[in-house]
Coordinates of C-alpha atoms in Angstrom, one line a residue:
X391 CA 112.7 122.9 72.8
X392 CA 115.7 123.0 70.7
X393 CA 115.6 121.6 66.9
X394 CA 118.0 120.7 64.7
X395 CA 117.5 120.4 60.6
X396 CA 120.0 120.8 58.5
X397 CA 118.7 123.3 55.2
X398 CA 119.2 122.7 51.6
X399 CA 121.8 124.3 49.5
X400 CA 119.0 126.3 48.0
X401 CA 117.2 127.8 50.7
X402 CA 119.1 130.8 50.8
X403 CA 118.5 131.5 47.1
X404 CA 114.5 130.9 48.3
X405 CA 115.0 133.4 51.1
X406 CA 116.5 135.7 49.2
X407 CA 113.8 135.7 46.8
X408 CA 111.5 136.0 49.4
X409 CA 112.6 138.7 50.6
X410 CA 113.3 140.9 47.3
X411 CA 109.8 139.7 45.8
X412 CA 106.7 142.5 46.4
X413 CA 104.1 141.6 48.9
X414 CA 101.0 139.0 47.0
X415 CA 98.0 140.9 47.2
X416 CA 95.3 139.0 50.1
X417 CA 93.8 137.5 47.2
X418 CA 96.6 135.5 46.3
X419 CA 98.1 135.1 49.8
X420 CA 98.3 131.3 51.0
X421 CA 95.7 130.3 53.0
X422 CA 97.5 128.4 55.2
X423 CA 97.8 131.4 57.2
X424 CA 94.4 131.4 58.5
X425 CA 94.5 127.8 58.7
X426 CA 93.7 126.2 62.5
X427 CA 96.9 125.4 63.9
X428 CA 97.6 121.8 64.8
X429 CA 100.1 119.4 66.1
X430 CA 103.0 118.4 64.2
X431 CA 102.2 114.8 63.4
X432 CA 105.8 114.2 61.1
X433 CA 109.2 115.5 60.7
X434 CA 109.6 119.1 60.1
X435 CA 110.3 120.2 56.2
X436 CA 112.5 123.0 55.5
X437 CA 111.8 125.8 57.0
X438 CA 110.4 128.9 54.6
X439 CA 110.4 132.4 54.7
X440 CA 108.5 133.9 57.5
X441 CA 105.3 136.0 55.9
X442 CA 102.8 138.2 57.7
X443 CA 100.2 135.2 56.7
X444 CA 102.6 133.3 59.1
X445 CA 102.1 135.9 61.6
X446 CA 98.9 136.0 61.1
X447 CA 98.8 131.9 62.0
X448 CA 100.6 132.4 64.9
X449 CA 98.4 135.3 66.1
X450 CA 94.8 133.3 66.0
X451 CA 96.5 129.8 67.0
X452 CA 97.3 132.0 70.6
X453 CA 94.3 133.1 70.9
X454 CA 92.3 129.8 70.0
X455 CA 94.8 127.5 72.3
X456 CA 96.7 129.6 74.4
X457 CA 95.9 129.4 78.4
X458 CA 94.5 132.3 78.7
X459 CA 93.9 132.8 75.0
X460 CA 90.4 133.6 75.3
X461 CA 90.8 136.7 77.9
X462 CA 94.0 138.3 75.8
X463 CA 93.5 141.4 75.0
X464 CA 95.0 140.7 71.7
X465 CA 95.7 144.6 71.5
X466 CA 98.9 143.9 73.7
X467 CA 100.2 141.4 70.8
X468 CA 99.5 143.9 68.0
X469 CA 101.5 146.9 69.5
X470 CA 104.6 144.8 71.1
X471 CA 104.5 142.8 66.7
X472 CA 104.3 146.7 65.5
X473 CA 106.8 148.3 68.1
X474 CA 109.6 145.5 67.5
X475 CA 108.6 146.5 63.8
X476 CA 109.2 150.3 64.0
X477 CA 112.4 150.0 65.9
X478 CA 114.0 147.0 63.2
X479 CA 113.3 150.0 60.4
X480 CA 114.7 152.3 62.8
X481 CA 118.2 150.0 63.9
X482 CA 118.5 149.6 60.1
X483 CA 118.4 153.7 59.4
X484 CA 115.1 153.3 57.6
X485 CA 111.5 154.3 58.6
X486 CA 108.6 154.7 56.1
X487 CA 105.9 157.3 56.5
X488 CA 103.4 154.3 56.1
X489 CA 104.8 153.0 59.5
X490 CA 102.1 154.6 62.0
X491 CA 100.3 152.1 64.5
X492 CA 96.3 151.7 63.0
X493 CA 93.7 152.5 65.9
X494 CA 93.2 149.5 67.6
X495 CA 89.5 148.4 69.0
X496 CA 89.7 145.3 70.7
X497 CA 87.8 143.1 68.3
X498 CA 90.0 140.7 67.4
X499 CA 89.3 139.9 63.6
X500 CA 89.1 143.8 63.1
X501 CA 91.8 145.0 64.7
X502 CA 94.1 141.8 63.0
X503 CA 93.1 143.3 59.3
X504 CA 93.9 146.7 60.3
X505 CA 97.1 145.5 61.5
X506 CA 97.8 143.5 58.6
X507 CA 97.2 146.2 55.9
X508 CA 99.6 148.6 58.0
X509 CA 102.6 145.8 58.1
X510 CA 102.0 145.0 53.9
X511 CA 102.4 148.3 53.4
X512 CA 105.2 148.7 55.6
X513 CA 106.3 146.3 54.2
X514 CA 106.0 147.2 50.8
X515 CA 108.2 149.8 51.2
X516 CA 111.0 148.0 52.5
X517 CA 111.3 145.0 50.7
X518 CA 114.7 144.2 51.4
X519 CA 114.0 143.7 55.2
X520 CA 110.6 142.2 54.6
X521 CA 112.0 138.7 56.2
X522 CA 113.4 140.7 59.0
X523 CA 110.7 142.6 60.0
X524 CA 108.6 139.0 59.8
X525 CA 110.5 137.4 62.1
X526 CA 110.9 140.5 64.3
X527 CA 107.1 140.9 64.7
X528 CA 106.3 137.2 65.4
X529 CA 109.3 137.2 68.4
X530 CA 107.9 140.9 69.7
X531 CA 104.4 139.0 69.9
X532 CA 105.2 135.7 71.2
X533 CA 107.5 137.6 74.0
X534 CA 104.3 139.9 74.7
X535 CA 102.3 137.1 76.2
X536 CA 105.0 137.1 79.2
X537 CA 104.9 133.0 79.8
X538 CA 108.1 132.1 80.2
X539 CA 107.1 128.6 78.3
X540 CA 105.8 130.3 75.4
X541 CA 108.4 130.2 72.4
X542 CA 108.8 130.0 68.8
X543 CA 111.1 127.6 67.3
X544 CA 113.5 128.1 64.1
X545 CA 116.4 126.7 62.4
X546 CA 119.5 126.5 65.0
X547 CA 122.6 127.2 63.1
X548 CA 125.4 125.8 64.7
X549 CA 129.3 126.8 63.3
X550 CA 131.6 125.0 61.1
X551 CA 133.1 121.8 62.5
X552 CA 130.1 121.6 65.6
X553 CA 130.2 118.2 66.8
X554 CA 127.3 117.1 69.5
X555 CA 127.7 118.0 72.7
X556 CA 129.7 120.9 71.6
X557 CA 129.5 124.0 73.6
X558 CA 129.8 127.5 72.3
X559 CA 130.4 131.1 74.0
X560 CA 133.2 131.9 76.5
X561 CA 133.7 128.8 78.3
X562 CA 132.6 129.4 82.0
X563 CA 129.9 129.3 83.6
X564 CA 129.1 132.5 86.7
X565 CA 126.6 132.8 89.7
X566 CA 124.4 134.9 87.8
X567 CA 123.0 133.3 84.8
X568 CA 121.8 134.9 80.9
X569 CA 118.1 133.7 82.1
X570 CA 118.8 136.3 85.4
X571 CA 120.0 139.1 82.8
X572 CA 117.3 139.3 80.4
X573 CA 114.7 138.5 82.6
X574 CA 113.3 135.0 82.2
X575 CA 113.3 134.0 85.1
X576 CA 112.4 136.3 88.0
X577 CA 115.4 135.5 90.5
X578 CA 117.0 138.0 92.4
X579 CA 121.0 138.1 91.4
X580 CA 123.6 138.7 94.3
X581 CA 126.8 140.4 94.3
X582 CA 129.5 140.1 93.6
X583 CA 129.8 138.3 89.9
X584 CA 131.9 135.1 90.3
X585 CA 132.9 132.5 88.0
X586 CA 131.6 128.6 89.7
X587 CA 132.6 126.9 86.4
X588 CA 135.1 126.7 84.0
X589 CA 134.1 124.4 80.8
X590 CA 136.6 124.7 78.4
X591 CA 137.2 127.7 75.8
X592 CA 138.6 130.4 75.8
X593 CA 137.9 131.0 80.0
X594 CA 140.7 127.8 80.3
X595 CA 142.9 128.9 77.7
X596 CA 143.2 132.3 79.9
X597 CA 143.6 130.3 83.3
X598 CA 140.8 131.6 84.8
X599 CA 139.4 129.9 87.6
X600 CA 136.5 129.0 89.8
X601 CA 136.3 131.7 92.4
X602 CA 137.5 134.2 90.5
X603 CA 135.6 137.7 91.0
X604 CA 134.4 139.8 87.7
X605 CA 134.7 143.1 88.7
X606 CA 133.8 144.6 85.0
X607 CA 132.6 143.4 81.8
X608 CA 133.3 145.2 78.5
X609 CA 134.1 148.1 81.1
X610 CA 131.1 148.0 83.0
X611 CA 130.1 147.4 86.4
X612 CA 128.1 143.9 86.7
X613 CA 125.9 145.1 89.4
X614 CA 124.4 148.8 89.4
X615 CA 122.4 150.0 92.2
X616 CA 122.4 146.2 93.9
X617 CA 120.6 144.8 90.6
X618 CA 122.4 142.8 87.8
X619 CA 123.4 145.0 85.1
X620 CA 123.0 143.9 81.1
X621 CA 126.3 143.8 80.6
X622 CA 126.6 140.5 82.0
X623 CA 124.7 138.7 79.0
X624 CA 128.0 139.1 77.5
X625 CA 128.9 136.2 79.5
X626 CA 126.9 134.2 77.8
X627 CA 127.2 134.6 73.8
X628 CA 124.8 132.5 71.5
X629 CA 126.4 131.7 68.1
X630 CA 127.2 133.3 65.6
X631 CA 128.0 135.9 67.9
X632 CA 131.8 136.0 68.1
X633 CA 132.5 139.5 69.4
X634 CA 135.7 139.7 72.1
X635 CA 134.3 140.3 75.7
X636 CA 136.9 142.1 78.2
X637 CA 136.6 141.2 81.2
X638 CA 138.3 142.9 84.3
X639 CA 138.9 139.9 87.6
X640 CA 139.9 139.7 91.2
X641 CA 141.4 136.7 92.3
X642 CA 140.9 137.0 96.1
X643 CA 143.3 134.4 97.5
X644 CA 146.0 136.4 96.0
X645 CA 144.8 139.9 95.5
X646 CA 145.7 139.8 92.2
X647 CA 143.7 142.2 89.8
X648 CA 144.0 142.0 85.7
X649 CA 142.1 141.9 82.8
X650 CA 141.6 139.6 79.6
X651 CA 139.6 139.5 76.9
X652 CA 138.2 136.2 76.0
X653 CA 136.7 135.4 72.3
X654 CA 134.2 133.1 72.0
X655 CA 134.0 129.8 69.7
X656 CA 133.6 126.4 70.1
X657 CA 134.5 124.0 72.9
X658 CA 135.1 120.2 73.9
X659 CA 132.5 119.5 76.9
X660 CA 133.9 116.4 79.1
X661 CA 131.1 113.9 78.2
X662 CA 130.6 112.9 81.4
X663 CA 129.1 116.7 82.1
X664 CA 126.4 115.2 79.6
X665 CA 125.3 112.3 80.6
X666 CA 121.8 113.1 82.5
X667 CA 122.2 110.7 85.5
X668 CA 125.3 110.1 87.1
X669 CA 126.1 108.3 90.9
X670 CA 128.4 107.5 93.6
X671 CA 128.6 106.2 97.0
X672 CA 129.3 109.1 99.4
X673 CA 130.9 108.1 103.0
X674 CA 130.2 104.5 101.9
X675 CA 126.4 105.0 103.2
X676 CA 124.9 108.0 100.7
X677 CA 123.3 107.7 97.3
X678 CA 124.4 110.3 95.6
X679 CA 122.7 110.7 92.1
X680 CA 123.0 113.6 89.7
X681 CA 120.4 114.8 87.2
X682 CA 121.0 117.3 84.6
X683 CA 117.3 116.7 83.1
X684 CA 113.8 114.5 83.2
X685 CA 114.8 113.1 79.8
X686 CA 112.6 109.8 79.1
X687 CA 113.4 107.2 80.7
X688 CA 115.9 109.4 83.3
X689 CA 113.4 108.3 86.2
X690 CA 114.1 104.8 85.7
X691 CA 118.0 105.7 84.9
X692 CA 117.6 107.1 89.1
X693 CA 115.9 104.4 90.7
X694 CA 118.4 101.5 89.0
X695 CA 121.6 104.1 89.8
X696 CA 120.4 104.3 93.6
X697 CA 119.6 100.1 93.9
X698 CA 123.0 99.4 92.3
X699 CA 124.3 101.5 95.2
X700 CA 122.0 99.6 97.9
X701 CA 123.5 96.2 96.6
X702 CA 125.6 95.1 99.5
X703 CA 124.9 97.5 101.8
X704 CA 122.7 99.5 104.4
X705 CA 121.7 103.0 102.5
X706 CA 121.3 106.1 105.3
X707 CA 119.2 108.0 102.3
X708 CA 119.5 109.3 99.1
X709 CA 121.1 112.9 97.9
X710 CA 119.6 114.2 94.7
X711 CA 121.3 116.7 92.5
X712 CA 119.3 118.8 90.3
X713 CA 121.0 121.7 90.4
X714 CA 121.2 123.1 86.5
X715 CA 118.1 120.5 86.0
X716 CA 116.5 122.6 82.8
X717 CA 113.6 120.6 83.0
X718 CA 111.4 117.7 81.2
X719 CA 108.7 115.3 81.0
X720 CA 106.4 115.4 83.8
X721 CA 105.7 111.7 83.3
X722 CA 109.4 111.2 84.7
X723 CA 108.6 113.9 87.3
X724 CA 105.7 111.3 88.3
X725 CA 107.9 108.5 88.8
X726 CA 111.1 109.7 90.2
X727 CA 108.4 111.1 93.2
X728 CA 106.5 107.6 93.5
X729 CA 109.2 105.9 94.6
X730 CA 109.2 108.2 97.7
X731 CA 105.3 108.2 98.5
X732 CA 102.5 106.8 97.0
X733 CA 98.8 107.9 96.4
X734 CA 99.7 112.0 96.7
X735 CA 98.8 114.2 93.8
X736 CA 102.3 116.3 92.4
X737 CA 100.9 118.6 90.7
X738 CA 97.7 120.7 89.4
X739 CA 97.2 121.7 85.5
X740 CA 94.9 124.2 85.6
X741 CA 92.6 126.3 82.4
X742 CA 92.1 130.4 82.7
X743 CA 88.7 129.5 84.7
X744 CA 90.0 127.3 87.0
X745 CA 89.1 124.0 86.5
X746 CA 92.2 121.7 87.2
X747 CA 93.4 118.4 86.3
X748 CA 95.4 116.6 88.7
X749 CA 98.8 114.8 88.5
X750 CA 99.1 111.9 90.6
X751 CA 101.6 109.2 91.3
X752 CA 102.3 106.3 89.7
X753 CA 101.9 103.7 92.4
X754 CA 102.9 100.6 90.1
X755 CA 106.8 102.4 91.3
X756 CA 108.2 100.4 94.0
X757 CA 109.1 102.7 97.4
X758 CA 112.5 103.4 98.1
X759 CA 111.7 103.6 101.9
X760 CA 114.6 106.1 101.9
X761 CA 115.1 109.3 103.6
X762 CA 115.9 111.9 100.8
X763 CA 117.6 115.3 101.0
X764 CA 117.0 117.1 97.0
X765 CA 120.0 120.1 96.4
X766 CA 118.1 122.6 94.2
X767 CA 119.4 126.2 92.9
X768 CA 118.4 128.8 90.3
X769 CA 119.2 126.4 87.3
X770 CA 116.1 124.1 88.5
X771 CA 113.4 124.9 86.3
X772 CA 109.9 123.8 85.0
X773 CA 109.6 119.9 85.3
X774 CA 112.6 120.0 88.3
X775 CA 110.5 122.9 90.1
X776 CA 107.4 120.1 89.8
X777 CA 109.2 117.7 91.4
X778 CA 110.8 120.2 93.8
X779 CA 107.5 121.7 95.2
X780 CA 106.2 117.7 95.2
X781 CA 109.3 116.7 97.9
X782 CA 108.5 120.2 99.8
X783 CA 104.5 120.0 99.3
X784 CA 104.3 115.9 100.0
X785 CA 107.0 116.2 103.4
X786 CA 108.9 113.3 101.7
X787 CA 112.6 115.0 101.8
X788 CA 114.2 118.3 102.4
X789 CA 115.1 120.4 99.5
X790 CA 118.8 122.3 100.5
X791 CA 120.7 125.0 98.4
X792 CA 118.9 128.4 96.9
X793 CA 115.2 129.3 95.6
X794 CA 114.4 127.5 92.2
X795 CA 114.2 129.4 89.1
X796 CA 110.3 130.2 89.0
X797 CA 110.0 129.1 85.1
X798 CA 107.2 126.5 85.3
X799 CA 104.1 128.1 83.6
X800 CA 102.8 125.2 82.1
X801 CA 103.5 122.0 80.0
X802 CA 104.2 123.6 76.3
X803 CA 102.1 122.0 73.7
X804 CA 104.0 122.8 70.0
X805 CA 102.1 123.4 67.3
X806 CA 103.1 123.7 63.7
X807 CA 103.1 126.9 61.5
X808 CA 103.2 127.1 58.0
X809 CA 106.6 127.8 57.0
X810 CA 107.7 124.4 59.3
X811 CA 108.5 126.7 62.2
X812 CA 106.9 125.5 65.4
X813 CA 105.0 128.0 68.3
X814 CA 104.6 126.3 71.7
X815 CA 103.3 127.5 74.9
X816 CA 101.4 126.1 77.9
X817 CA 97.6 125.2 77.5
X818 CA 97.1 125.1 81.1
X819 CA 98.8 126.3 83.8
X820 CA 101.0 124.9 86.4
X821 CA 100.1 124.8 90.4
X822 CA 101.7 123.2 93.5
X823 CA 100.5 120.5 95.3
X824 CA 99.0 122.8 97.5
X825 CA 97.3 124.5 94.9
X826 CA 100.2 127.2 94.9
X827 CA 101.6 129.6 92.3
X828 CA 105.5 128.1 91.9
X829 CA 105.8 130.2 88.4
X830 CA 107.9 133.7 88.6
X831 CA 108.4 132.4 92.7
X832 CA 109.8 129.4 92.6
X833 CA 110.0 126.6 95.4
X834 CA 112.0 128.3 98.5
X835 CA 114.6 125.3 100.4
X836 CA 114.2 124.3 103.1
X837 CA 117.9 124.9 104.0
X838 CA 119.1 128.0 102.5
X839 CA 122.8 127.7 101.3
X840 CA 124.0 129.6 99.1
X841 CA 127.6 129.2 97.1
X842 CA 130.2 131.7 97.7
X843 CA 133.3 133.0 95.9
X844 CA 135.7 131.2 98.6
X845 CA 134.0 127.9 98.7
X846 CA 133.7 128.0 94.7
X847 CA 137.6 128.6 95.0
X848 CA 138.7 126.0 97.3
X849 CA 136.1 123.9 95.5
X850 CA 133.8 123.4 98.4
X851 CA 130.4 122.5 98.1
X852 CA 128.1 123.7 101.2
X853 CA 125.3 123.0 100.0
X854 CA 126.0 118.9 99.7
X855 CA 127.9 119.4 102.8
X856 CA 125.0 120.3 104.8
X857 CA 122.7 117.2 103.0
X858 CA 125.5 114.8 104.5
X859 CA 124.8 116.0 107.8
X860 CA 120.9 115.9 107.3
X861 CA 121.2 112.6 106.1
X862 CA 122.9 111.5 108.7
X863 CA 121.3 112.9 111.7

């Protein structure tokens, strides 16, 4: 979930306080820490500094909502919050002789108020990075659960002169995404590193191109071993991150070997990229509808794209494009699949002790009576790895391309902390419907076809190639 506030000329003065001012004693800490946590019911205020009372929110509202929040062994939270905690004293050149981990016993209320008089006096000691360290603990923790739909939410800053739809960061796109890199999602990357996409930025101002092999980045192999080496998250910069990445390419059609180094800022995306449904005719016969999301309403935004198409004409079957699909609202998931089959269950949400609640179709959705062919890839996650499995699961298409990301826990419920930050994760978990695990595996196709340097290139697309010709057997 992305959110966007925009903070008051005074915050930073507030943060700054916050972060200079000694810890309160528990006595006169807010009790909105040890408040339940609940569903944001209004618009977010300002966000406020991040405390260990905040923390200490966060930690209970996992355990009292999270799937399998009442099996944690919450002593798996408490050291990744106190190791990310040693090692921001450490990156900083500080460390505190207060700064040993407290013995840990497995009762949660226990071991959370030994934890929480180690970090105050931690703390204490370093008041300058008390903020830091905050924020730092909370991520550590969060990222410790290992559910790829658990998150917590801040302020996004954006840079100066950011206009929606913006993009930020290099300006291409490659074959092996940040998600691959820092391990998100659990797809395997192939060699060799290629740019498929160039956006805009500083990629076009260069001249780089589709195709175009990256033998190096910042001077280091992408691929070490056959595995995808960190370097290439400098692909993929998140503002306000603005450090130069060198790259060293290979353009294959021409041999030709040099190296540039590309700075990342700000870029006009073509608004068309944006729009989450687009369509055409293909070989007069073919529905071809795009779908970058299951936005609300993007279900409907489908099924009125492919009857304009059918007006007039004989349809041999529809081709649907969610490759890069991040995701959604399974409600749209339900829809978009009910007009393909009726009376099926998609999907299972299921609690820690397996009782499961099912998701069915929505049979008030009139059927296509269309043959279907779905292209899918590693950018196909969560809600499009629901509807995915459902085409594969329910026989009512073929899904052609590469294996989807595997990032589809569970539906993430938000709920709201007390410094207007929100902590979401999945209450249930998610299941195919054939009752099988699709998160951290994803949904194989059915026709493998992967993209390769030459066809991205001479701008060929395989993988829709090879839906034609299904379609039109």
């Amino acid at each position: 979930m992305t959110i966007i506030r925009t903070a008051a000329a005074g915050l930073a003065l507030l943060l700054a306080a916050a972060c200079t001012a000694p810890t309160p004693p528990r006595s006169q800490a807010s009790t909105a820490a040890s408040t339940a946590c609940a569903h944001p019911q209004a618009p977010l205020g300002v966000e406020t500094a991040t405390t260990i009372d905040v923390i200490e929110q966060a930690y209970f509202c996992i355990l009292g909502n999270y799937y399998s929040g009442a099996t944690l062994d919450t002593r798996a939270l408490l050291t990744a919050g106190f190791v990310a905690l040693t090692q921001e004293l450490n990156r900083n050149g500080r460390d505190v002789p207060e700064a040993s981990m407290p013995a840990l016993t497995g009762d949660r209320k226990a071991d959370w108020t030994a934890f929480e008089a180690a970090y105050r006096r931690i703390a204490d000691q370093a008041p300058d990075l008390r903020d830091t360290l905050a924020v730092v603990t909370l991520e550590a923790m969060v990222a410790a659960l290992g559910d790829n739909h658990a998150r917590w939410a801040r302020d996004v800053k954006h840079p100066p002169d950011y206009y929606d739809g913006d993009g930020y960061g290099l300006g291409l796109q490659a074959n092996v995404s940040g998600s691959q890199v820092d391990g998100s999602t659990p797809r395997v990357a192939l060699a060799p590193l290629f740019i498929t996409t160039v956006e805009g930025g500083a990629a076009q101002a260069a001249g780089l191109r589709p195709g175009d092999v990256i033998e190096a980045v910042n001077g280091s192999a992408p691929f070490i071993n056959g595995k995808a080496s960190p370097a290439i998250a400098a692909l993929y910069p998140e503002y306000p991150d603005a450090r130069p990445v060198e790259l060293r390419l290979l353009r294959q059609s021409t041999s030709r070997r040099w190296s540039v180094t590309l700075k990342p800022g700000i870029y006009p995306r073509d608004p068309a990229a944006l729009r989450v449904v687009q369509s055409k005719l293909l070989d007069d016969d073919i529905a071809y509808v795009r779908m970058t999301g299951f936005a609300p309403d993007s279900a409907n935004r489908v099924l009125k794209a492919i009857n304009g198409l059918r007006t007039g004409r004989t349809l041999a079957g529809v081709m649907l494009d969610l490759r890069g699909n991040g995701g959604g609202s399974p409600v749209e998931v339900a829809r978009l699949v009910s007009a393909f089959v009726h009376g099926k269950v998609t999907a299972y949400q299921c609690t820690v002790d397996g009782r499961c609640a099912k998701s069915s179709t929505d049979d008030t959705v009139e059927l296509l009576n269309l043959p279907l062919v779905v292209l899918v890839d590693h950018g196909c996650a969560s809600a499009c790895e629901h509807f995915s499995s459902a085409v594969k699961d329910l026989r009512i298409g073929q899904l052609v391309g590469t294996r989807t990301a595997g990032i589809i826990s569970g539906p993430a419920q938000s709920y709201l902390l007390s410094n207007n930050t929100l902590l979401s994760f999945p209450d249930r978990h998610h299941l195919g419907p054939d009752h099988e695990v699709i998160d951290r595996i994803g949904v194989p196709p059915d026709q493998y076809v992967p993209l390769t340097p030459e066809d991205a290139a001479a701008e060929r697309d395989p993988a829709l190639a090879k839906a034609l010709t299904l379609l039109h057997k």
